[in-house]
């Protein structure tokens, strides 16, 4: 059937378009990343990420209450410790900043999914994601420290462990230590496909985690590669990942689509700090309509196949959606 019998515009009226929308976005699919630091009464804006803050545990609790009130599904916690060392021991300290936040949130704000990022780069003095020796990031030596970090977080009340380090074998190492300590029901959301991306720039300011020398190319993926993403996903599923993530999101929609078509496991996408800050900046310059492009960026990531969306826009989006 062709024109004039067929007229796609008939279904685009404001009355009907919502009924035929193929992709939907709801607040419970959103996860809001938050940065927690020591102290009391802290709410300090991150200059490269306007509208995002360093929170102390007390102010974080109030913020997460508000986030939950918007119907947002979960929060992802990142630690901004005041002390760092060579091995990143703050990451697996039971009194570490993320562990304190988890305990407080579990007690004060039940009913929202608490996800904890597992990596060492926020806690190491050199800013690398693992143990460094002779200028190299050691893979196997790092696994034990990541697993201890995950165990400590699970013990403090984390509902979901999210390793972002990209060491080979870390999902398996974390799974077996969690299982050995009775946390066999704590799921792992693996950053399975994480590219070495310039879009992490603002986050490294936020987390104070820029590497002191070198970069992350020895463990994060080359943006040129797509087939390799499937190998990473296969490995993480074999090692026991419950949810897999692609990161960043916007520049990698083809990877999301490929993963969605090939795997039945739930799929998350991380719209990272640089994707957020670039849109916010263009909005502030008056070059883009921010609410509109924000929602368009999010529906695009859903349309590409993501079930779960990590985004610094979670609150603004949830407000628009409700
Ligand atoms: C830690 C980590 C990073 C992000 C999440 N976990 C930074 C990095 O790999 O340098 C980036 C998140 C963002 O940019 O919003 N490994
Ligand atoms: Zn890291």
CSV table of N, CA and C in Angstrom, one decimal, residues 31-35 75-79 115-119 121-122 129 153 160-171 174 187-195 200 203 219-221 228-229 231-233 235-237 239 241-249 266-273 310-312:
chain,number,residue,atom,x,y,z
A,31,UNK,N,19.2,4.8,37.1
A,31,UNK,CA,20.1,4.7,38.3
A,31,UNK,C,20.8,6.1,38.3
A,32,UNK,N,20.9,6.7,39.5
A,32,UNK,CA,21.5,8.0,39.7
A,32,UNK,C,22.9,7.8,40.4
A,33,UNK,N,24.0,8.2,39.7
A,33,UNK,CA,25.3,8.1,40.3
A,33,UNK,C,25.5,9.2,41.3
A,34,UNK,N,26.1,8.9,42.5
A,34,UNK,CA,26.3,9.8,43.5
A,34,UNK,C,27.7,9.7,44.1
A,35,UNK,N,28.3,10.8,44.6
A,35,UNK,CA,29.7,10.8,45.1
A,35,UNK,C,29.6,11.1,46.6
A,75,UNK,N,20.6,3.9,43.1
A,75,UNK,CA,21.7,4.8,43.0
A,75,UNK,C,23.0,4.0,42.9
A,76,UNK,N,24.0,4.6,42.3
A,76,UNK,CA,25.3,4.0,42.2
A,76,UNK,C,26.2,4.9,43.0
A,77,UNK,N,26.9,4.3,44.0
A,77,UNK,CA,27.8,5.1,44.9
A,77,UNK,C,29.3,5.0,44.5
A,78,UNK,N,29.9,6.2,44.5
A,78,UNK,CA,31.3,6.3,44.3
A,78,UNK,C,31.9,7.0,45.5
A,79,UNK,N,33.1,6.5,46.0
A,79,UNK,CA,33.7,7.1,47.2
A,79,UNK,C,34.7,8.2,46.8
A,115,UNK,N,23.6,0.4,44.6
A,115,UNK,CA,24.6,-0.3,43.8
A,115,UNK,C,26.0,0.4,44.2
A,116,UNK,N,27.0,-0.5,44.3
A,116,UNK,CA,28.3,0.1,44.7
A,116,UNK,C,29.3,-0.2,43.6
A,117,UNK,N,30.0,0.8,43.1
A,117,UNK,CA,31.1,0.7,42.1
A,117,UNK,C,32.3,0.1,42.8
A,118,UNK,N,32.9,-0.9,42.1
A,118,UNK,CA,34.1,-1.5,42.7
A,118,UNK,C,35.2,-1.2,41.7
A,119,UNK,N,36.2,-0.3,42.2
A,119,UNK,CA,37.4,-0.1,41.5
A,119,UNK,C,38.4,0.5,42.5
A,121,UNK,N,40.7,3.0,41.6
A,121,UNK,CA,41.3,4.3,41.2
A,121,UNK,C,40.9,5.5,42.1
A,122,UNK,N,39.7,5.4,42.7
A,122,UNK,CA,39.4,6.5,43.6
A,122,UNK,C,40.2,6.5,44.9
A,129,UNK,N,43.6,1.9,38.4
A,129,UNK,CA,42.5,1.0,38.8
A,129,UNK,C,43.0,-0.3,39.5
A,153,UNK,N,31.7,-4.2,50.8
A,153,UNK,CA,30.5,-3.5,50.4
A,153,UNK,C,29.3,-4.3,50.6
A,160,UNK,N,23.9,-4.5,45.1
A,160,UNK,CA,24.4,-4.9,43.8
A,160,UNK,C,25.9,-4.4,43.7
A,161,UNK,N,26.7,-5.3,43.2
A,161,UNK,CA,28.2,-5.0,43.1
A,161,UNK,C,28.5,-4.7,41.7
A,162,UNK,N,29.1,-3.6,41.4
A,162,UNK,CA,29.4,-3.2,40.1
A,162,UNK,C,30.9,-2.9,39.8
A,163,UNK,N,31.6,-4.0,39.4
A,163,UNK,CA,33.0,-3.8,39.1
A,163,UNK,C,33.3,-3.0,37.8
A,164,UNK,N,34.1,-1.9,37.9
A,164,UNK,CA,34.3,-1.1,36.8
A,164,UNK,C,35.7,-1.0,36.3
A,165,UNK,N,36.5,-1.9,36.9
A,165,UNK,CA,38.0,-1.9,36.8
A,165,UNK,C,38.5,-2.4,35.4
A,166,UNK,N,37.8,-3.4,34.8
A,166,UNK,CA,38.2,-4.0,33.6
A,166,UNK,C,39.5,-4.9,33.7
A,167,UNK,N,39.8,-5.4,34.9
A,167,UNK,CA,40.8,-6.4,35.0
A,167,UNK,C,40.2,-7.8,34.5
A,168,UNK,N,41.0,-8.6,33.9
A,168,UNK,CA,40.5,-9.9,33.4
A,168,UNK,C,40.2,-10.8,34.6
A,169,UNK,N,39.1,-11.4,34.6
A,169,UNK,CA,38.8,-12.4,35.6
A,169,UNK,C,38.2,-11.8,36.9
A,170,UNK,N,37.8,-10.5,36.9
A,170,UNK,CA,37.4,-10.0,38.2
A,170,UNK,C,36.0,-10.4,38.6
A,171,UNK,N,35.1,-10.7,37.6
A,171,UNK,CA,33.8,-11.1,38.0
A,171,UNK,C,33.8,-12.4,38.7
A,174,UNK,N,35.3,-12.0,42.2
A,174,UNK,CA,34.3,-11.4,43.1
A,174,UNK,C,33.2,-12.4,43.5
A,187,UNK,N,23.7,-9.8,43.6
A,187,UNK,CA,24.0,-9.8,42.1
A,187,UNK,C,25.2,-8.9,41.7
A,188,UNK,N,25.8,-9.3,40.6
A,188,UNK,CA,26.9,-8.5,40.0
A,188,UNK,C,26.4,-7.8,38.7
A,189,UNK,N,26.5,-6.5,38.7
A,189,UNK,CA,26.3,-5.7,37.5
A,189,UNK,C,27.7,-5.4,37.0
A,190,UNK,N,28.1,-6.1,35.9
A,190,UNK,CA,29.5,-5.9,35.5
A,190,UNK,C,29.6,-4.8,34.4
A,191,UNK,N,30.6,-3.9,34.6
A,191,UNK,CA,30.9,-3.0,33.5
A,191,UNK,C,31.7,-3.9,32.5
A,192,UNK,N,30.9,-4.7,31.7
A,192,UNK,CA,31.5,-5.7,30.8
A,192,UNK,C,32.3,-5.0,29.7
A,193,UNK,N,31.6,-4.0,29.1
A,193,UNK,CA,32.1,-3.4,27.9
A,193,UNK,C,32.4,-1.9,28.3
A,194,UNK,N,33.7,-1.7,28.7
A,194,UNK,CA,34.0,-0.3,29.1
A,194,UNK,C,35.2,0.2,28.2
A,195,UNK,N,34.9,1.2,27.4
A,195,UNK,CA,35.8,1.8,26.5
A,195,UNK,C,36.8,2.8,27.2
A,200,UNK,N,35.1,10.4,30.1
A,200,UNK,CA,35.2,10.2,31.5
A,200,UNK,C,35.8,11.4,32.2
A,203,UNK,N,34.2,13.1,35.3
A,203,UNK,CA,34.2,12.2,36.4
A,203,UNK,C,35.5,12.1,37.2
A,219,UNK,N,43.8,-1.5,30.0
A,219,UNK,CA,42.7,-2.4,30.5
A,219,UNK,C,41.4,-2.1,29.9
A,220,UNK,N,41.1,-0.8,29.5
A,220,UNK,CA,39.8,-0.4,28.9
A,220,UNK,C,39.9,-0.6,27.4
A,221,UNK,N,38.7,-0.8,26.8
A,221,UNK,CA,38.7,-1.2,25.4
A,221,UNK,C,39.0,-0.1,24.4
A,228,UNK,N,35.1,-7.3,19.9
A,228,UNK,CA,35.7,-7.6,21.2
A,228,UNK,C,34.7,-7.4,22.3
A,229,UNK,N,33.7,-6.6,22.1
A,229,UNK,CA,32.7,-6.4,23.1
A,229,UNK,C,32.0,-7.7,23.4
A,231,UNK,N,33.2,-10.7,23.2
A,231,UNK,CA,34.1,-11.6,23.9
A,231,UNK,C,34.0,-11.2,25.4
A,232,UNK,N,34.1,-9.9,25.7
A,232,UNK,CA,34.0,-9.4,27.1
A,232,UNK,C,32.7,-9.8,27.7
A,233,UNK,N,31.6,-9.7,27.0
A,233,UNK,CA,30.3,-10.1,27.6
A,233,UNK,C,30.3,-11.6,27.8
A,235,UNK,N,32.7,-13.6,28.5
A,235,UNK,CA,33.5,-14.0,29.6
A,235,UNK,C,32.8,-13.6,30.9
A,236,UNK,N,32.2,-12.4,31.0
A,236,UNK,CA,31.6,-12.0,32.2
A,236,UNK,C,30.4,-12.8,32.5
A,237,UNK,N,29.6,-13.2,31.5
A,237,UNK,CA,28.4,-14.1,31.8
A,237,UNK,C,28.9,-15.4,32.3
A,239,UNK,N,31.5,-16.0,34.0
A,239,UNK,CA,32.1,-15.8,35.3
A,239,UNK,C,31.0,-15.5,36.3
A,241,UNK,N,28.3,-12.9,35.9
A,241,UNK,CA,27.6,-11.6,35.9
A,241,UNK,C,26.1,-11.8,35.8
A,242,UNK,N,25.3,-10.9,36.5
A,242,UNK,CA,23.9,-11.0,36.4
A,242,UNK,C,23.3,-10.0,35.4
A,243,UNK,N,24.0,-8.8,35.3
A,243,UNK,CA,23.6,-7.8,34.4
A,243,UNK,C,24.9,-7.3,33.8
A,244,UNK,N,24.9,-7.0,32.5
A,244,UNK,CA,26.1,-6.5,31.9
A,244,UNK,C,25.8,-5.0,31.4
A,245,UNK,N,26.9,-4.3,31.4
A,245,UNK,CA,26.8,-2.8,31.1
A,245,UNK,C,27.7,-2.5,30.0
A,246,UNK,N,27.2,-1.5,29.2
A,246,UNK,CA,28.1,-0.9,28.1
A,246,UNK,C,28.3,0.6,28.5
A,247,UNK,N,29.5,1.0,28.4
A,247,UNK,CA,29.9,2.4,28.9
A,247,UNK,C,31.0,2.9,28.0
A,248,UNK,N,30.9,4.2,27.5
A,248,UNK,CA,29.8,5.1,27.6
A,248,UNK,C,28.6,4.6,26.8
A,249,UNK,N,27.5,5.4,26.7
A,249,UNK,CA,26.3,4.9,26.1
A,249,UNK,C,26.1,5.6,24.7
A,266,UNK,N,19.9,-9.1,31.3
A,266,UNK,CA,19.6,-7.6,31.4
A,266,UNK,C,20.8,-6.8,31.0
A,267,UNK,N,20.5,-5.7,30.3
A,267,UNK,CA,21.5,-4.8,29.8
A,267,UNK,C,21.4,-3.4,30.3
A,268,UNK,N,22.5,-2.9,30.9
A,268,UNK,CA,22.6,-1.6,31.4
A,268,UNK,C,23.5,-0.7,30.5
A,269,UNK,N,23.2,0.6,30.5
A,269,UNK,CA,24.1,1.5,29.7
A,269,UNK,C,24.4,2.7,30.6
A,270,UNK,N,25.6,3.2,30.6
A,270,UNK,CA,26.0,4.3,31.4
A,270,UNK,C,26.3,5.5,30.6
A,271,UNK,N,25.4,6.5,30.7
A,271,UNK,CA,25.6,7.8,30.0
A,271,UNK,C,26.5,8.5,31.0
A,272,UNK,N,27.8,8.6,30.5
A,272,UNK,CA,28.8,9.0,31.5
A,272,UNK,C,28.9,10.5,31.6
A,273,UNK,N,29.8,10.9,32.5
A,273,UNK,CA,30.0,12.3,32.9
A,273,UNK,C,30.1,13.3,31.7
A,310,UNK,N,22.0,4.3,33.5
A,310,UNK,CA,22.7,5.1,34.6
A,310,UNK,C,22.9,6.5,34.0
A,311,UNK,N,22.4,7.5,34.6
A,311,UNK,CA,22.6,8.8,34.1
A,311,UNK,C,22.5,9.9,35.2
A,312,UNK,N,23.4,10.9,35.0
A,312,UNK,CA,23.4,12.1,35.9
A,312,UNK,C,22.1,12.9,35.7
